[in-house]
Amino acid sequence: MTSSSASALIADRPPKPLPGSGIESWTLSEEITFLNHGSFGGRPRAVAEAQQRLKETLDSDPFVSIWLHSEEQLLAARTAVASFVGADPGDLVNVVNATDAINAVARSLSLDKGQSVVTTGHGYNAVTQTLRHVANRAGAELRVIDLHPPLPDEAGLVEAFAKAIDDTTAFVMVDHVSSPTAMLFPVEEIVRMCRSRGVPVMVDGAHAPGMFDLDVEAIGADFYTGNLHKWVSAPTGAAFLHVSPEHQSSIHPTIISHYYSEGFQPEFRWLGTRDTTAFLAAPMAIDWFRTNFSWEAVQSHNRQLVSWATGVLCDAWQVEPLDVPESSAACSMRTIALPGSLQATFNEVEDWRDWLRRDHRLDVAVHDWAGQWWVRLSAHIYNRPEDYQRLIDVGLSFDSR
Ligand SMILES: Cc1ncc(COP(=O)(O)O)c(C=O)c1O
């Protein structure tokens, strides 16, 4: 195995399951071995039921709930979420998902012809497409830093951004934890460097809330978004956008409604009639983990389980994990190269994933990235060592004749 995988990124043994953490407490089907929390999350039953109760209250008197009470209810939820992610509630608004937040920011930029937008080849496709759209519209350049393996260390990542930025750069987008590669970017240092050069920077923290302790204010980005439906396991459609005070008057939601130009908070609060119960239930998800297990125990369990699973899978399949910097050990996802033999049988890596789902009821994320096929393991508290053993046992058992 590679140098970093031998150290902090591989654990010798799996963690002990947390009492009460079994899949029966989740709405996830017990028929599927689910190793894919990172894509769309999953919901504890208690959280799904709390959202259902909120929906019933809302539907019992829609005018009062939707029109009269939504402001105070959303303020209470924003305050709880802000405290969890280390932000002032006045600088944070609820959005439906990270894509929504990134579109709001990117489409509010006033980009000019000849300017550039900088991101990396580790970005989530929908995000890169959004940047492509705003750059194309303005006649600006989208500059994608490839960062293919062998990957640099943390200092090298900062250096790569520093080199890509020049006098034309009007906006930088950096992942906190990247989607195809499960790599933790040194966002504090990248933000500091960008700001020292006067370039606004947004952190795509879709995976960060709940995966590890988050302090949005300490990161100090101009813009930060995080999903709550991934690692916080809030209902689908719960996310936040944090905007530093100096930009708040120039950032508008993608949907313009009643409160246009009346301020950051009012503009984002009302985007037409819609269901806000996912965000309203997010504090319940935060509390469910806190009171039943403690966030520290959850995060440490998930980190250790994915590290152990990576080691056993790589040994069994004789493959290598992506050699990410050691700080990525804070993540509860890991990306591993798939054996080249798969390509003799499957046209696309998604065909292998479909075969796993169809023939073995096993769900895991896959990526075709940097000219290679990868599998991305996730670990949450309902996962057990046997789940990864199933993947190891069946994953290469396809008939290649
Ligand atoms: C890094 C990253 N950014 C953004 C997103 C988009 O999240 P959503 O579909 O909730 O908008 C994802 C989704 O997986 C992601 O991994």
XYZ file of C-alpha atoms and ligand atoms in Angstrom:
417
model
C 0.000 0.000 0.000
C 0.991 3.629 -0.453
C 2.726 5.738 2.158
C -0.270 7.673 3.500
C -2.584 4.662 3.492
C -0.285 2.907 5.939
C -0.675 5.646 8.537
C -3.644 7.723 9.656
C -5.827 6.612 6.755
C -6.021 2.920 7.659
C -7.349 1.605 11.006
C -6.337 -1.856 12.254
C -9.740 -2.733 13.619
C -13.334 -1.621 13.173
C -14.959 0.490 15.904
C -17.489 -0.991 18.326
C -21.040 -0.260 17.118
C -22.643 2.570 19.099
C -25.537 1.217 21.226
C -28.869 1.939 19.528
C -27.270 2.775 16.169
C -28.713 -0.131 14.138
C -30.354 0.313 10.762
C -33.759 -0.464 12.301
C -33.681 3.107 13.714
C -33.393 4.463 10.162
C -35.871 4.665 7.295
C -33.291 2.924 5.062
C -34.381 -0.418 3.630
C -32.852 -3.355 5.461
C -32.970 -5.188 2.119
C -30.115 -3.068 0.779
C -26.543 -2.973 2.020
C -26.102 0.772 1.958
C -22.515 2.012 1.746
C -23.499 5.284 0.092
C -24.451 7.757 2.793
C -22.339 10.419 1.071
C -24.600 10.788 -1.963
C -28.013 11.623 -0.518
C -27.664 10.807 3.177
C -30.309 8.738 4.966
C -32.821 9.604 7.692
C -33.254 8.344 11.262
C -36.900 7.342 11.781
C -37.249 9.863 14.609
C -36.248 12.681 12.246
C -38.560 11.527 9.445
C -41.425 11.334 11.959
C -40.627 14.805 13.303
C -40.819 16.192 9.779
C -44.132 14.400 9.234
C -45.539 16.057 12.361
C -44.349 19.444 11.100
C -46.098 18.816 7.766
C -49.336 17.923 9.547
C -49.213 21.097 11.640
C -48.534 23.124 8.517
C -51.412 21.530 6.648
C -53.818 21.938 9.552
C -53.865 25.715 9.116
C -51.815 26.640 6.054
C -52.296 30.405 6.177
C -51.121 30.676 9.761
C -48.250 28.191 9.403
C -46.983 29.199 6.001
C -47.543 32.936 6.080
C -47.760 34.099 9.703
C -45.466 31.703 11.538
C -42.802 30.812 9.005
C -40.523 33.722 9.874
C -40.227 32.888 13.557
C -40.011 29.139 12.904
C -37.249 29.581 10.338
C -35.387 31.949 12.655
C -35.413 29.319 15.411
C -34.151 26.641 12.991
C -31.490 28.933 11.514
C -30.287 29.811 15.005
C -29.852 26.136 15.909
C -28.133 25.293 12.606
C -25.864 28.358 12.858
C -24.751 27.382 16.335
C -23.962 23.830 15.095
C -21.826 25.053 12.173
C -20.128 27.990 13.928
C -21.900 30.945 12.338
C -23.964 34.000 13.218
C -27.604 33.237 12.308
C -27.866 36.676 10.704
C -25.288 35.634 8.081
C -26.904 32.289 7.284
C -30.001 31.490 5.224
C -31.806 28.240 4.543
C -31.630 26.855 1.025
C -32.826 23.593 -0.472
C -29.398 22.162 -1.267
C -25.799 23.086 -2.050
C -26.603 23.405 -5.772
C -29.241 26.005 -4.891
C -26.771 27.993 -2.751
C -24.007 27.870 -5.358
C -26.392 28.984 -8.094
C -27.567 31.911 -5.955
C -23.986 33.098 -5.416
C -22.597 32.382 -8.891
C -25.550 33.972 -10.704
C -25.306 37.055 -8.486
C -21.675 37.684 -9.488
C -21.075 40.484 -11.931
C -18.500 38.787 -14.115
C -16.963 40.568 -17.083
C -15.552 39.371 -20.382
C -11.897 38.457 -19.953
C -12.205 37.608 -16.241
C -11.657 34.082 -14.893
C -13.305 31.740 -12.404
C -11.076 29.139 -10.743
C -12.044 25.697 -9.467
C -10.535 22.180 -9.445
C -11.140 18.933 -11.298
C -12.345 17.450 -7.976
C -15.518 19.558 -8.085
C -19.034 18.120 -8.148
C -20.298 18.149 -11.735
C -23.426 20.240 -11.056
C -21.253 22.874 -9.406
C -18.739 22.979 -12.245
C -21.618 23.226 -14.737
C -23.022 26.193 -12.809
C -19.637 27.912 -12.966
C -19.403 27.072 -16.677
C -22.800 28.656 -17.268
C -21.975 31.943 -15.523
C -18.542 32.112 -17.156
C -19.951 31.411 -20.650
C -22.704 33.974 -20.160
C -20.157 36.676 -19.338
C -17.480 35.665 -21.835
C -15.227 34.792 -18.881
C -12.861 31.816 -18.620
C -13.539 28.788 -16.413
C -10.134 27.662 -15.204
C -10.141 24.096 -13.841
C -7.028 23.033 -11.908
C -6.699 19.343 -12.838
C -4.962 18.024 -9.681
C -4.702 14.451 -10.935
C -2.790 11.794 -8.940
C -0.147 11.856 -7.568
C -1.867 14.431 -5.394
C 0.105 17.146 -3.629
C 0.145 17.522 0.147
C -1.837 20.270 1.906
C 0.759 22.965 1.175
C 0.879 21.855 -2.466
C -2.897 22.230 -2.736
C -2.705 25.839 -1.541
C 0.145 26.419 -3.972
C -1.917 25.014 -6.863
C -4.646 27.591 -6.198
C -2.079 30.389 -5.766
C -0.615 29.555 -9.191
C -4.008 29.386 -10.915
C -5.112 32.836 -9.714
C -4.050 35.966 -11.560
C -5.263 39.536 -12.079
C -8.220 38.305 -14.132
C -9.593 36.045 -11.367
C -12.961 37.213 -10.073
C -14.105 34.137 -8.123
C -12.689 30.924 -6.650
C -14.635 27.777 -5.744
C -13.045 25.163 -3.497
C -14.497 21.966 -2.063
C -14.251 21.372 1.654
C -14.560 17.615 1.036
C -14.538 16.646 -2.631
C -17.124 14.319 -4.110
C -15.210 11.910 -6.407
C -12.042 11.866 -4.312
C -13.203 12.282 -0.679
C -10.310 14.669 -0.123
C -10.254 17.330 2.570
C -8.979 20.600 1.128
C -7.081 22.968 3.466
C -9.836 25.542 3.126
C -8.641 27.941 5.863
C -5.292 28.380 4.081
C -6.823 28.580 0.597
C -9.331 31.193 1.786
C -6.578 33.225 3.488
C -4.470 33.185 0.328
C -7.417 34.188 -1.919
C -8.508 36.981 0.389
C -4.965 38.339 0.669
C -5.096 38.694 -3.119
C -8.543 40.283 -3.058
C -10.308 37.368 -4.765
C -13.740 36.309 -3.394
C -13.879 32.610 -2.532
C -16.690 30.158 -1.943
C -16.323 26.872 -0.088
C -18.539 24.005 -1.244
C -19.025 22.266 2.090
C -21.781 19.922 0.860
C -20.256 17.054 2.885
C -18.854 18.941 5.861
C -21.706 19.502 8.374
C -21.887 16.456 10.622
C -18.841 14.777 9.071
C -16.529 16.703 11.408
C -16.745 19.760 13.659
C -17.343 22.786 11.499
C -16.521 26.420 12.272
C -17.714 28.415 9.277
C -16.678 31.778 10.726
C -13.162 30.572 11.476
C -12.777 29.449 7.848
C -13.586 33.027 6.875
C -14.741 32.439 3.279
C -16.813 35.033 1.462
C -19.410 32.310 0.860
C -19.908 28.860 2.389
C -22.618 26.295 1.753
C -23.296 23.015 3.538
C -25.881 20.287 3.076
C -27.746 19.087 6.149
C -29.362 16.123 4.372
C -26.003 14.353 3.987
C -24.033 13.793 7.217
C -26.485 15.543 9.584
C -29.150 13.212 8.128
C -31.834 15.909 8.131
C -34.709 15.417 5.667
C -33.882 15.875 1.985
C -33.940 19.538 1.017
C -32.152 21.027 4.038
C -29.029 23.100 3.463
C -27.604 26.503 4.332
C -25.787 29.350 2.655
C -23.489 31.582 4.696
C -22.529 34.949 3.207
C -20.076 37.325 4.838
C -21.685 40.679 5.698
C -19.886 42.709 3.011
C -21.497 40.655 0.208
C -25.002 40.245 1.587
C -26.574 43.123 -0.338
C -25.329 41.799 -3.687
C -26.369 38.138 -3.334
C -29.896 37.199 -4.436
C -31.724 33.862 -4.476
C -32.252 32.308 -7.904
C -35.982 32.819 -7.330
C -36.937 36.479 -6.961
C -40.048 37.057 -4.879
C -41.848 39.561 -2.603
C -38.854 40.797 -0.658
C -36.506 41.641 -3.503
C -34.003 44.316 -2.400
C -35.335 44.314 1.188
C -32.255 42.578 2.560
C -30.463 39.250 2.589
C -32.640 37.512 5.194
C -36.083 38.561 3.877
C -35.127 37.831 0.257
C -34.074 34.239 1.008
C -36.863 33.584 3.517
C -39.720 33.788 1.046
C -39.247 32.144 -2.372
C -42.928 31.577 -3.015
C -45.104 28.964 -1.316
C -43.029 25.885 -0.550
C -42.289 23.199 1.991
C -39.712 24.324 4.532
C -40.211 21.381 6.904
C -36.909 19.755 5.901
C -34.977 22.738 7.235
C -37.297 23.081 10.239
C -36.525 19.448 11.128
C -32.748 19.905 10.810
C -32.299 20.932 14.489
C -34.081 17.705 15.453
C -31.526 15.698 13.475
C -28.690 17.602 15.162
C -30.210 16.844 18.571
C -30.948 13.201 17.776
C -27.243 12.459 17.294
C -26.196 14.708 20.177
C -28.515 13.198 22.786
C -28.377 9.546 21.706
C -24.675 9.184 20.947
C -22.759 12.540 21.028
C -21.424 13.976 17.797
C -17.884 13.191 18.808
C -18.702 9.479 19.143
C -20.554 9.456 15.795
C -17.736 11.137 13.897
C -15.019 9.054 15.469
C -16.975 5.830 14.738
C -17.495 6.771 11.101
C -13.874 7.775 10.535
C -12.548 4.585 12.075
C -15.010 2.335 10.247
C -14.260 3.741 6.796
C -10.515 3.599 7.492
C -10.708 -0.043 8.545
C -12.985 -0.956 5.606
C -10.560 0.691 3.161
C -7.696 -1.409 4.490
C -9.514 -4.755 4.299
C -11.002 -4.053 0.875
C -7.655 -2.979 -0.560
C -5.946 -6.083 0.853
C -8.660 -8.402 -0.459
C -8.887 -6.899 -3.932
C -5.212 -5.992 -4.220
C -6.020 -2.384 -5.049
C -4.899 0.997 -3.722
C -6.828 3.818 -2.083
C -6.454 7.228 -3.679
C -3.366 8.634 -1.972
C -4.912 11.718 -0.346
C -3.145 13.945 2.201
C -3.311 12.657 5.782
C -5.723 15.378 6.923
C -8.379 13.575 4.825
C -8.494 11.013 7.665
C -11.159 13.373 9.117
C -13.559 12.211 6.386
C -16.087 9.400 6.654
C -15.719 8.568 2.947
C -12.780 7.038 1.111
C -12.045 6.643 -2.605
C -10.361 3.457 -3.842
C -9.164 2.517 -7.333
C -11.124 -0.337 -8.910
C -9.230 -3.197 -10.546
C -8.656 -2.759 -14.276
C -10.317 -6.185 -14.865
C -13.754 -4.599 -14.396
C -13.332 -2.739 -17.647
C -13.201 -5.992 -19.621
C -16.778 -6.745 -18.526
C -18.549 -3.431 -17.978
C -18.750 -0.560 -20.466
C -19.050 2.056 -17.776
C -18.383 2.021 -14.065
C -22.089 2.781 -13.487
C -22.879 -0.595 -15.122
C -20.887 -2.303 -12.359
C -22.741 -0.247 -9.745
C -26.078 -1.200 -11.371
C -25.057 -4.876 -11.322
C -24.221 -4.623 -7.595
C -27.615 -3.060 -6.910
C -29.603 -5.429 -9.113
C -27.917 -8.749 -8.352
C -26.682 -8.130 -4.807
C -28.825 -5.327 -3.336
C -25.719 -3.363 -2.507
C -25.406 0.397 -3.019
C -22.072 2.192 -3.262
C -20.882 5.332 -5.067
C -18.618 5.015 -8.116
C -16.729 7.546 -10.199
C -14.939 7.616 -13.516
C -12.340 10.247 -12.642
C -8.891 11.170 -13.945
C -8.989 8.345 -16.501
C -9.674 5.624 -13.930
C -12.625 3.888 -12.215
C -13.094 4.375 -8.483
C -15.399 3.227 -5.727
C -16.211 5.594 -2.871
C -17.018 3.992 0.482
C -19.091 5.820 3.086
C -19.499 4.901 6.753
C -22.261 5.974 9.121
C -23.360 4.645 12.475
C -25.752 2.030 11.030
C -22.960 0.440 8.964
C -21.286 -2.704 10.281
C -18.073 -4.484 9.216
C -20.199 -7.214 7.559
C -21.562 -4.615 5.107
C -18.085 -3.996 3.697
C -17.333 -7.720 3.783
C -20.348 -8.253 1.492
C -18.932 -5.766 -0.988
C -15.561 -7.490 -0.803
C -17.162 -10.912 -1.343
C -19.516 -10.057 -4.190
C -17.876 -7.027 -5.811
C -15.558 -8.997 -8.084
C -17.701 -12.127 -8.425
C -19.250 -11.101 -11.754
C -19.031 -13.507 -14.638
C -16.437 -12.054 -16.994
C -16.862 -14.637 -19.772
C -19.076 18.303 -3.175
C -20.526 18.401 -3.551
N -21.045 19.598 -3.843
C -22.340 19.765 -4.151
C -23.194 18.686 -4.172
C -24.618 18.923 -4.555
O -25.476 18.609 -3.501
P -27.025 18.749 -3.752
O -27.416 17.766 -4.803
O -27.645 18.444 -2.432
O -27.254 20.149 -4.200
C -22.719 17.410 -3.881
C -23.613 16.244 -3.921
O -23.267 15.123 -3.693
C -21.342 17.262 -3.568
O -20.817 16.057 -3.298
